[in-house]
Amino acid sequence: MQFIDTHTHVYGPEFDLDRPAAVQRALDAGVGMLLLPNVDASTIAPMLQMHEQYPDCTSVMMGLQPEEVQGDYKQVLGSMERELERGIYVGVGEVGLDFYWDRTFEKEQLDAFEIQLGWAKQLGLPLSIHCRNAFDHMVGLLEKHQDGDLKGVMHCFTGTKEEAHAYLDLGFHLGLGGVLTYKNCSVKDFLPEIPLDRIVLETDAPYLSPVPHRGKRNEPAFLVDTARKIAEFYDISLEKMAETTTSNAKKLFKC
Ligand SMILES: [Zn+2]
């Protein structure tokens, strides 16, 4: 049984003391591929370093996370675009819109996201999209740029049934993580009507640990706890869950 963690920041400082052990626990749990999304200019080096250390079980993405978009974003994007030219990246991420804490850089976030949507189209790469408190803007931009080639994952999807269908209609996949194991998460109520071939699994480690690890640091091995819960909602075996979501992720990210 093999799983793919399609969104994990295991290259971050939270894992500096036990990264090899965390990778080993992931492999032992059957999580054989870790997709590493970039965050900002400072995370590129540690991310690439981890990828060099574990070339067989990690793949990297390039992008500027929306909460990190500031006045200098054009310069940052310029260097990321050059980085993308190396051709080692399996996706553009994590990118998107986040108007949860503040909207100081709303205009800049919208522009940065559109620029990065352009990269994804130009390079034929899937997106790993972060969206918080920005559904209308998000759908508007995806509609504007969807010419049949745009594809990717709505990372850490926790929205409503209508939002889920809007993203599916736009050709996107839903990235499901630890939140699905929380009692108050309403996604599980309509999950069975989301086609199985449109979901992928993720941890978003070190954040959002699934039950029974809630409140602790998340890590890729815990993906299996989320998978088990989601398999229950679909009333399928864990094996089938692994097989389907791994195949979805492989098709999308060619990893
Ligand atoms: Zn993330």
PDB file of C-alpha atoms and ligand atoms in Angstrom:
ATOM      1  CA  MET A   1       0.000   0.000   0.000  1.00  0.00           C
ATOM      2  CA  GLN A   2       1.553   3.298  -1.075  1.00  0.00           C
ATOM      3  CA  PHE A   3       0.398   6.821  -0.267  1.00  0.00           C
ATOM      4  CA  ILE A   4       1.534  10.222  -1.542  1.00  0.00           C
ATOM      5  CA  ASP A   5       1.563  13.246   0.769  1.00  0.00           C
ATOM      6  CA  THR A   6       0.792  15.944  -1.812  1.00  0.00           C
ATOM      7  CA  HIS A   7       1.548  18.919   0.450  1.00  0.00           C
ATOM      8  CA  THR A   8       4.067  18.779   3.276  1.00  0.00           C
ATOM      9  CA  HIS A   9       6.590  21.248   4.697  1.00  0.00           C
ATOM     10  CA  VAL A  10       8.808  18.606   6.263  1.00  0.00           C
ATOM     11  CA  TYR A  11      11.873  20.577   5.094  1.00  0.00           C
ATOM     12  CA  GLY A  12      10.985  23.297   7.646  1.00  0.00           C
ATOM     13  CA  PRO A  13      12.773  24.071  10.932  1.00  0.00           C
ATOM     14  CA  GLU A  14      10.155  22.084  12.897  1.00  0.00           C
ATOM     15  CA  PHE A  15      11.897  18.945  11.596  1.00  0.00           C
ATOM     16  CA  ASP A  16      15.514  20.022  11.986  1.00  0.00           C
ATOM     17  CA  LEU A  17      16.042  17.736  14.980  1.00  0.00           C
ATOM     18  CA  ASP A  18      14.493  14.556  13.596  1.00  0.00           C
ATOM     19  CA  ARG A  19      14.007  14.851   9.823  1.00  0.00           C
ATOM     20  CA  PRO A  20      15.609  11.473   8.938  1.00  0.00           C
ATOM     21  CA  ALA A  21      13.435   9.761  11.564  1.00  0.00           C
ATOM     22  CA  ALA A  22      10.296  11.527  10.289  1.00  0.00           C
ATOM     23  CA  VAL A  23      11.063  10.421   6.716  1.00  0.00           C
ATOM     24  CA  GLN A  24      11.662   6.866   7.915  1.00  0.00           C
ATOM     25  CA  ARG A  25       8.349   6.858   9.828  1.00  0.00           C
ATOM     26  CA  ALA A  26       6.605   8.050   6.634  1.00  0.00           C
ATOM     27  CA  LEU A  27       8.190   5.271   4.555  1.00  0.00           C
ATOM     28  CA  ASP A  28       7.366   2.680   7.225  1.00  0.00           C
ATOM     29  CA  ALA A  29       3.748   3.874   7.223  1.00  0.00           C
ATOM     30  CA  GLY A  30       3.545   3.503   3.426  1.00  0.00           C
ATOM     31  CA  VAL A  31       3.839   7.185   2.565  1.00  0.00           C
ATOM     32  CA  GLY A  32       6.428   6.765  -0.162  1.00  0.00           C
ATOM     33  CA  MET A  33       6.377  10.178  -1.842  1.00  0.00           C
ATOM     34  CA  LEU A  34       6.400  13.635  -0.248  1.00  0.00           C
ATOM     35  CA  LEU A  35       5.546  16.678  -2.359  1.00  0.00           C
ATOM     36  CA  LEU A  36       7.264  19.770  -0.995  1.00  0.00           C
ATOM     37  CA  PRO A  37       5.626  23.126  -1.783  1.00  0.00           C
ATOM     38  CA  ASN A  38       7.736  26.252  -1.479  1.00  0.00           C
ATOM     39  CA  VAL A  39       6.670  29.193   0.745  1.00  0.00           C
ATOM     40  CA  ASP A  40       8.932  32.204   0.128  1.00  0.00           C
ATOM     41  CA  ALA A  41      12.483  33.137  -0.952  1.00  0.00           C
ATOM     42  CA  SER A  42      13.967  31.857   2.312  1.00  0.00           C
ATOM     43  CA  THR A  43      12.499  28.344   2.075  1.00  0.00           C
ATOM     44  CA  ILE A  44      13.950  27.452  -1.343  1.00  0.00           C
ATOM     45  CA  ALA A  45      17.391  26.435  -0.025  1.00  0.00           C
ATOM     46  CA  PRO A  46      16.183  24.123   2.794  1.00  0.00           C
ATOM     47  CA  MET A  47      13.565  22.618   0.473  1.00  0.00           C
ATOM     48  CA  LEU A  48      16.134  21.840  -2.247  1.00  0.00           C
ATOM     49  CA  GLN A  49      18.568  20.533   0.336  1.00  0.00           C
ATOM     50  CA  MET A  50      15.998  18.036   1.544  1.00  0.00           C
ATOM     51  CA  HIS A  51      15.193  17.040  -2.035  1.00  0.00           C
ATOM     52  CA  GLU A  52      18.877  16.399  -2.725  1.00  0.00           C
ATOM     53  CA  GLN A  53      19.079  14.271   0.390  1.00  0.00           C
ATOM     54  CA  TYR A  54      15.958  12.265  -0.451  1.00  0.00           C
ATOM     55  CA  PRO A  55      15.668  12.360  -4.260  1.00  0.00           C
ATOM     56  CA  ASP A  56      13.635   9.141  -4.444  1.00  0.00           C
ATOM     57  CA  CYS A  57      10.876  10.019  -2.005  1.00  0.00           C
ATOM     58  CA  THR A  58      10.487  13.783  -2.447  1.00  0.00           C
ATOM     59  CA  SER A  59       9.452  16.099  -5.281  1.00  0.00           C
ATOM     60  CA  VAL A  60       9.554  19.884  -5.215  1.00  0.00           C
ATOM     61  CA  MET A  61       7.232  22.716  -6.239  1.00  0.00           C
ATOM     62  CA  MET A  62       8.025  26.380  -6.757  1.00  0.00           C
ATOM     63  CA  GLY A  63       5.860  29.357  -5.847  1.00  0.00           C
ATOM     64  CA  LEU A  64       5.224  32.243  -3.467  1.00  0.00           C
ATOM     65  CA  GLN A  65       2.686  31.579  -0.713  1.00  0.00           C
ATOM     66  CA  PRO A  66       0.014  34.335  -0.599  1.00  0.00           C
ATOM     67  CA  GLU A  67       0.632  35.331   3.034  1.00  0.00           C
ATOM     68  CA  GLU A  68       4.247  36.043   2.088  1.00  0.00           C
ATOM     69  CA  VAL A  69       3.356  38.413  -0.760  1.00  0.00           C
ATOM     70  CA  GLN A  70       4.682  41.878   0.103  1.00  0.00           C
ATOM     71  CA  GLY A  71       5.810  45.049  -1.624  1.00  0.00           C
ATOM     72  CA  ASP A  72       8.832  43.326  -3.177  1.00  0.00           C
ATOM     73  CA  TYR A  73       6.823  40.473  -4.692  1.00  0.00           C
ATOM     74  CA  LYS A  74       7.799  41.187  -8.290  1.00  0.00           C
ATOM     75  CA  GLN A  75      11.456  40.804  -7.485  1.00  0.00           C
ATOM     76  CA  VAL A  76      10.813  37.604  -5.511  1.00  0.00           C
ATOM     77  CA  LEU A  77       8.728  36.183  -8.357  1.00  0.00           C
ATOM     78  CA  GLY A  78      11.479  37.075 -10.815  1.00  0.00           C
ATOM     79  CA  SER A  79      13.995  34.887  -9.019  1.00  0.00           C
ATOM     80  CA  MET A  80      11.446  32.087  -8.594  1.00  0.00           C
ATOM     81  CA  GLU A  81      10.698  32.150 -12.308  1.00  0.00           C
ATOM     82  CA  ARG A  82      14.401  31.689 -13.054  1.00  0.00           C
ATOM     83  CA  GLU A  83      14.496  28.865 -10.513  1.00  0.00           C
ATOM     84  CA  LEU A  84      11.594  27.150 -12.316  1.00  0.00           C
ATOM     85  CA  GLU A  85      13.620  27.099 -15.523  1.00  0.00           C
ATOM     86  CA  ARG A  86      15.804  24.361 -14.019  1.00  0.00           C
ATOM     87  CA  GLY A  87      12.970  22.010 -14.859  1.00  0.00           C
ATOM     88  CA  ILE A  88      13.099  19.967 -11.651  1.00  0.00           C
ATOM     89  CA  TYR A  89       9.742  21.187 -10.318  1.00  0.00           C
ATOM     90  CA  VAL A  90       6.583  19.062 -10.470  1.00  0.00           C
ATOM     91  CA  GLY A  91       4.168  21.878  -9.655  1.00  0.00           C
ATOM     92  CA  VAL A  92       3.619  25.573  -9.012  1.00  0.00           C
ATOM     93  CA  GLY A  93       2.947  25.981  -5.300  1.00  0.00           C
ATOM     94  CA  GLU A  94       2.041  26.949  -2.928  1.00  0.00           C
ATOM     95  CA  VAL A  95       0.258  29.895  -4.465  1.00  0.00           C
ATOM     96  CA  GLY A  96      -3.143  31.501  -4.041  1.00  0.00           C
ATOM     97  CA  LEU A  97      -5.038  34.075  -2.010  1.00  0.00           C
ATOM     98  CA  ASP A  98      -5.350  34.599   1.736  1.00  0.00           C
ATOM     99  CA  PHE A  99      -7.418  37.479   3.079  1.00  0.00           C
ATOM    100  CA  TYR A 100      -7.909  35.978   6.529  1.00  0.00           C
ATOM    101  CA  TRP A 101      -5.553  38.054   8.695  1.00  0.00           C
ATOM    102  CA  ASP A 102      -5.280  41.207   6.644  1.00  0.00           C
ATOM    103  CA  ARG A 103      -5.868  42.602   3.196  1.00  0.00           C
ATOM    104  CA  THR A 104      -2.937  45.042   3.121  1.00  0.00           C
ATOM    105  CA  PHE A 105      -1.474  43.362   0.063  1.00  0.00           C
ATOM    106  CA  GLU A 106      -4.734  42.317  -1.561  1.00  0.00           C
ATOM    107  CA  LYS A 107      -3.876  43.879  -4.918  1.00  0.00           C
ATOM    108  CA  GLU A 108      -0.379  42.421  -4.830  1.00  0.00           C
ATOM    109  CA  GLN A 109      -1.713  38.970  -3.896  1.00  0.00           C
ATOM    110  CA  LEU A 110      -4.118  39.003  -6.836  1.00  0.00           C
ATOM    111  CA  ASP A 111      -1.368  40.053  -9.230  1.00  0.00           C
ATOM    112  CA  ALA A 112       1.151  37.553  -7.853  1.00  0.00           C
ATOM    113  CA  PHE A 113      -1.392  34.755  -8.166  1.00  0.00           C
ATOM    114  CA  GLU A 114      -2.198  35.627 -11.779  1.00  0.00           C
ATOM    115  CA  ILE A 115       1.494  35.731 -12.668  1.00  0.00           C
ATOM    116  CA  GLN A 116       1.945  32.271 -11.150  1.00  0.00           C
ATOM    117  CA  LEU A 117      -1.160  30.922 -12.891  1.00  0.00           C
ATOM    118  CA  GLY A 118       0.608  32.034 -16.061  1.00  0.00           C
ATOM    119  CA  TRP A 119       3.699  29.974 -15.172  1.00  0.00           C
ATOM    120  CA  ALA A 120       1.562  26.880 -14.585  1.00  0.00           C
ATOM    121  CA  LYS A 121      -0.069  27.245 -17.986  1.00  0.00           C
ATOM    122  CA  GLN A 122       3.140  28.018 -19.790  1.00  0.00           C
ATOM    123  CA  LEU A 123       5.018  25.087 -18.265  1.00  0.00           C
ATOM    124  CA  GLY A 124       2.050  22.696 -18.193  1.00  0.00           C
ATOM    125  CA  LEU A 125       2.461  22.230 -14.430  1.00  0.00           C
ATOM    126  CA  PRO A 126      -0.275  21.598 -11.860  1.00  0.00           C
ATOM    127  CA  LEU A 127      -0.926  24.134  -9.103  1.00  0.00           C
ATOM    128  CA  SER A 128      -1.058  23.631  -5.343  1.00  0.00           C
ATOM    129  CA  ILE A 129      -3.493  26.354  -4.330  1.00  0.00           C
ATOM    130  CA  HIS A 130      -3.936  27.929  -0.915  1.00  0.00           C
ATOM    131  CA  CYS A 131      -7.238  29.819  -0.544  1.00  0.00           C
ATOM    132  CA  ARG A 132      -8.570  31.358   2.646  1.00  0.00           C
ATOM    133  CA  ASN A 133     -11.387  33.917   2.871  1.00  0.00           C
ATOM    134  CA  ALA A 134     -11.081  34.539  -0.852  1.00  0.00           C
ATOM    135  CA  PHE A 135     -13.445  32.122  -2.591  1.00  0.00           C
ATOM    136  CA  ASP A 136     -15.082  34.636  -4.962  1.00  0.00           C
ATOM    137  CA  HIS A 137     -11.785  36.113  -6.099  1.00  0.00           C
ATOM    138  CA  MET A 138     -10.323  32.633  -6.475  1.00  0.00           C
ATOM    139  CA  VAL A 139     -13.122  31.281  -8.642  1.00  0.00           C
ATOM    140  CA  GLY A 140     -13.090  34.463 -10.712  1.00  0.00           C
ATOM    141  CA  LEU A 141      -9.396  34.122 -11.499  1.00  0.00           C
ATOM    142  CA  LEU A 142      -9.534  30.393 -12.154  1.00  0.00           C
ATOM    143  CA  GLU A 143     -12.478  30.898 -14.528  1.00  0.00           C
ATOM    144  CA  LYS A 144     -10.624  33.691 -16.285  1.00  0.00           C
ATOM    145  CA  HIS A 145      -7.537  31.564 -16.875  1.00  0.00           C
ATOM    146  CA  GLN A 146      -9.062  28.122 -17.379  1.00  0.00           C
ATOM    147  CA  ASP A 147      -8.599  27.369 -21.042  1.00  0.00           C
ATOM    148  CA  GLY A 148      -8.714  23.627 -20.583  1.00  0.00           C
ATOM    149  CA  ASP A 149      -5.080  23.247 -19.528  1.00  0.00           C
ATOM    150  CA  LEU A 150      -5.179  24.628 -16.005  1.00  0.00           C
ATOM    151  CA  LYS A 151      -5.072  21.884 -13.375  1.00  0.00           C
ATOM    152  CA  GLY A 152      -4.180  21.413  -9.768  1.00  0.00           C
ATOM    153  CA  VAL A 153      -5.208  20.902  -6.169  1.00  0.00           C
ATOM    154  CA  MET A 154      -7.222  23.126  -3.847  1.00  0.00           C
ATOM    155  CA  HIS A 155      -4.908  22.408  -0.952  1.00  0.00           C
ATOM    156  CA  CYS A 156      -6.450  21.824   2.484  1.00  0.00           C
ATOM    157  CA  PHE A 157      -9.979  22.113   1.179  1.00  0.00           C
ATOM    158  CA  THR A 158     -12.463  22.804   3.998  1.00  0.00           C
ATOM    159  CA  GLY A 159     -15.204  24.702   2.163  1.00  0.00           C
ATOM    160  CA  THR A 160     -18.878  24.117   1.503  1.00  0.00           C
ATOM    161  CA  LYS A 161     -20.492  21.658  -0.871  1.00  0.00           C
ATOM    162  CA  GLU A 162     -21.139  24.477  -3.365  1.00  0.00           C
ATOM    163  CA  GLU A 163     -17.503  25.557  -3.212  1.00  0.00           C
ATOM    164  CA  ALA A 164     -16.348  21.982  -3.716  1.00  0.00           C
ATOM    165  CA  HIS A 165     -18.487  21.660  -6.827  1.00  0.00           C
ATOM    166  CA  ALA A 166     -17.298  25.000  -8.181  1.00  0.00           C
ATOM    167  CA  TYR A 167     -13.682  23.773  -8.016  1.00  0.00           C
ATOM    168  CA  LEU A 168     -14.557  20.371  -9.478  1.00  0.00           C
ATOM    169  CA  ASP A 169     -16.410  22.082 -12.343  1.00  0.00           C
ATOM    170  CA  LEU A 170     -13.275  24.139 -12.972  1.00  0.00           C
ATOM    171  CA  GLY A 171     -11.298  20.901 -13.354  1.00  0.00           C
ATOM    172  CA  PHE A 172      -9.517  21.025 -10.013  1.00  0.00           C
ATOM    173  CA  HIS A 173      -8.850  18.340  -7.437  1.00  0.00           C
ATOM    174  CA  LEU A 174      -9.530  18.701  -3.717  1.00  0.00           C
ATOM    175  CA  GLY A 175      -6.607  18.204  -1.315  1.00  0.00           C
ATOM    176  CA  LEU A 176      -7.896  16.601   1.883  1.00  0.00           C
ATOM    177  CA  GLY A 177      -5.958  16.638   5.127  1.00  0.00           C
ATOM    178  CA  GLY A 178      -6.170  16.305   8.890  1.00  0.00           C
ATOM    179  CA  VAL A 179      -9.151  18.654   9.225  1.00  0.00           C
ATOM    180  CA  LEU A 180     -11.334  15.872   7.772  1.00  0.00           C
ATOM    181  CA  THR A 181     -10.818  13.913  11.002  1.00  0.00           C
ATOM    182  CA  TYR A 182     -12.180  16.731  13.185  1.00  0.00           C
ATOM    183  CA  LYS A 183     -15.727  16.355  14.506  1.00  0.00           C
ATOM    184  CA  ASN A 184     -16.806  19.846  13.417  1.00  0.00           C
ATOM    185  CA  CYS A 185     -15.621  19.470   9.800  1.00  0.00           C
ATOM    186  CA  SER A 186     -18.657  19.604   7.506  1.00  0.00           C
ATOM    187  CA  VAL A 187     -16.855  18.354   4.381  1.00  0.00           C
ATOM    188  CA  LYS A 188     -17.494  14.761   5.464  1.00  0.00           C
ATOM    189  CA  ASP A 189     -21.259  15.320   5.143  1.00  0.00           C
ATOM    190  CA  PHE A 190     -21.041  15.655   1.351  1.00  0.00           C
ATOM    191  CA  LEU A 191     -17.782  13.820   0.745  1.00  0.00           C
ATOM    192  CA  PRO A 192     -19.313  10.683  -0.764  1.00  0.00           C
ATOM    193  CA  GLU A 193     -20.672  12.747  -3.647  1.00  0.00           C
ATOM    194  CA  ILE A 194     -17.187  14.030  -4.524  1.00  0.00           C
ATOM    195  CA  PRO A 195     -15.857  11.630  -7.172  1.00  0.00           C
ATOM    196  CA  LEU A 196     -12.988   9.569  -5.779  1.00  0.00           C
ATOM    197  CA  ASP A 197     -10.842  10.350  -8.790  1.00  0.00           C
ATOM    198  CA  ARG A 198     -10.867  14.041  -7.839  1.00  0.00           C
ATOM    199  CA  ILE A 199      -9.315  13.865  -4.372  1.00  0.00           C
ATOM    200  CA  VAL A 200      -5.721  13.682  -3.204  1.00  0.00           C
ATOM    201  CA  LEU A 201      -4.354  13.395   0.334  1.00  0.00           C
ATOM    202  CA  GLU A 202      -2.026  15.740   2.177  1.00  0.00           C
ATOM    203  CA  THR A 203      -0.797  16.524   5.677  1.00  0.00           C
ATOM    204  CA  ASP A 204       0.287  20.178   5.401  1.00  0.00           C
ATOM    205  CA  ALA A 205       2.826  19.161   8.076  1.00  0.00           C
ATOM    206  CA  PRO A 206       3.773  20.599  10.550  1.00  0.00           C
ATOM    207  CA  TYR A 207       0.221  22.006  10.746  1.00  0.00           C
ATOM    208  CA  LEU A 208      -3.253  20.506  11.191  1.00  0.00           C
ATOM    209  CA  SER A 209      -2.510  17.102  12.676  1.00  0.00           C
ATOM    210  CA  PRO A 210      -5.280  14.550  12.251  1.00  0.00           C
ATOM    211  CA  VAL A 211      -6.977  12.870  15.211  1.00  0.00           C
ATOM    212  CA  PRO A 212      -5.497  11.186  17.304  1.00  0.00           C
ATOM    213  CA  HIS A 213      -2.474  13.506  16.999  1.00  0.00           C
ATOM    214  CA  ARG A 214      -4.467  16.749  17.008  1.00  0.00           C
ATOM    215  CA  GLY A 215      -2.594  19.607  18.693  1.00  0.00           C
ATOM    216  CA  LYS A 216       0.814  17.989  18.146  1.00  0.00           C
ATOM    217  CA  ARG A 217       3.232  18.606  15.288  1.00  0.00           C
ATOM    218  CA  ASN A 218       1.919  16.974  12.137  1.00  0.00           C
ATOM    219  CA  GLU A 219       4.167  14.739  10.029  1.00  0.00           C
ATOM    220  CA  PRO A 220       3.802  12.764   6.770  1.00  0.00           C
ATOM    221  CA  ALA A 221       3.318   9.405   8.538  1.00  0.00           C
ATOM    222  CA  PHE A 222       0.058  10.748   9.990  1.00  0.00           C
ATOM    223  CA  LEU A 223      -1.393  10.875   6.464  1.00  0.00           C
ATOM    224  CA  VAL A 224      -2.579   7.333   7.035  1.00  0.00           C
ATOM    225  CA  ASP A 225      -4.854   8.428   9.925  1.00  0.00           C
ATOM    226  CA  THR A 226      -6.576  10.879   7.596  1.00  0.00           C
ATOM    227  CA  ALA A 227      -6.773   8.281   4.824  1.00  0.00           C
ATOM    228  CA  ARG A 228      -8.403   5.758   7.150  1.00  0.00           C
ATOM    229  CA  LYS A 229     -11.075   8.268   8.188  1.00  0.00           C
ATOM    230  CA  ILE A 230     -11.837   9.329   4.617  1.00  0.00           C
ATOM    231  CA  ALA A 231     -12.029   5.680   3.532  1.00  0.00           C
ATOM    232  CA  GLU A 232     -14.724   5.228   6.211  1.00  0.00           C
ATOM    233  CA  PHE A 233     -16.731   8.154   4.829  1.00  0.00           C
ATOM    234  CA  TYR A 234     -16.581   6.620   1.340  1.00  0.00           C
ATOM    235  CA  ASP A 235     -17.154   3.149   2.761  1.00  0.00           C
ATOM    236  CA  ILE A 236     -14.135   1.731   0.924  1.00  0.00           C
ATOM    237  CA  SER A 237     -11.044  -0.123   2.118  1.00  0.00           C
ATOM    238  CA  LEU A 238      -7.847   1.658   3.076  1.00  0.00           C
ATOM    239  CA  GLU A 239      -6.141  -0.223   0.216  1.00  0.00           C
ATOM    240  CA  LYS A 240      -8.601   1.191  -2.299  1.00  0.00           C
ATOM    241  CA  MET A 241      -8.120   4.654  -0.787  1.00  0.00           C
ATOM    242  CA  ALA A 242      -4.330   4.384  -1.201  1.00  0.00           C
ATOM    243  CA  GLU A 243      -4.560   3.026  -4.715  1.00  0.00           C
ATOM    244  CA  THR A 244      -6.979   5.707  -5.943  1.00  0.00           C
ATOM    245  CA  THR A 245      -5.433   8.782  -4.340  1.00  0.00           C
ATOM    246  CA  THR A 246      -1.896   7.699  -5.292  1.00  0.00           C
ATOM    247  CA  SER A 247      -2.948   7.210  -8.887  1.00  0.00           C
ATOM    248  CA  ASN A 248      -4.689  10.630  -8.878  1.00  0.00           C
ATOM    249  CA  ALA A 249      -1.572  12.342  -7.488  1.00  0.00           C
ATOM    250  CA  LYS A 250       0.752  10.573  -9.938  1.00  0.00           C
ATOM    251  CA  LYS A 251      -1.342  11.581 -12.915  1.00  0.00           C
ATOM    252  CA  LEU A 252      -1.528  15.171 -11.744  1.00  0.00           C
ATOM    253  CA  PHE A 253       2.057  15.768 -10.592  1.00  0.00           C
ATOM    254  CA  LYS A 254       3.839  13.113 -12.683  1.00  0.00           C
ATOM    255  CA  CYS A 255       5.770  12.286  -9.516  1.00  0.00           C
TER     256      CYS A 255
HETATM  257 ZN    ZN B   1       1.355  24.656   2.904  1.00  0.00          ZN
END
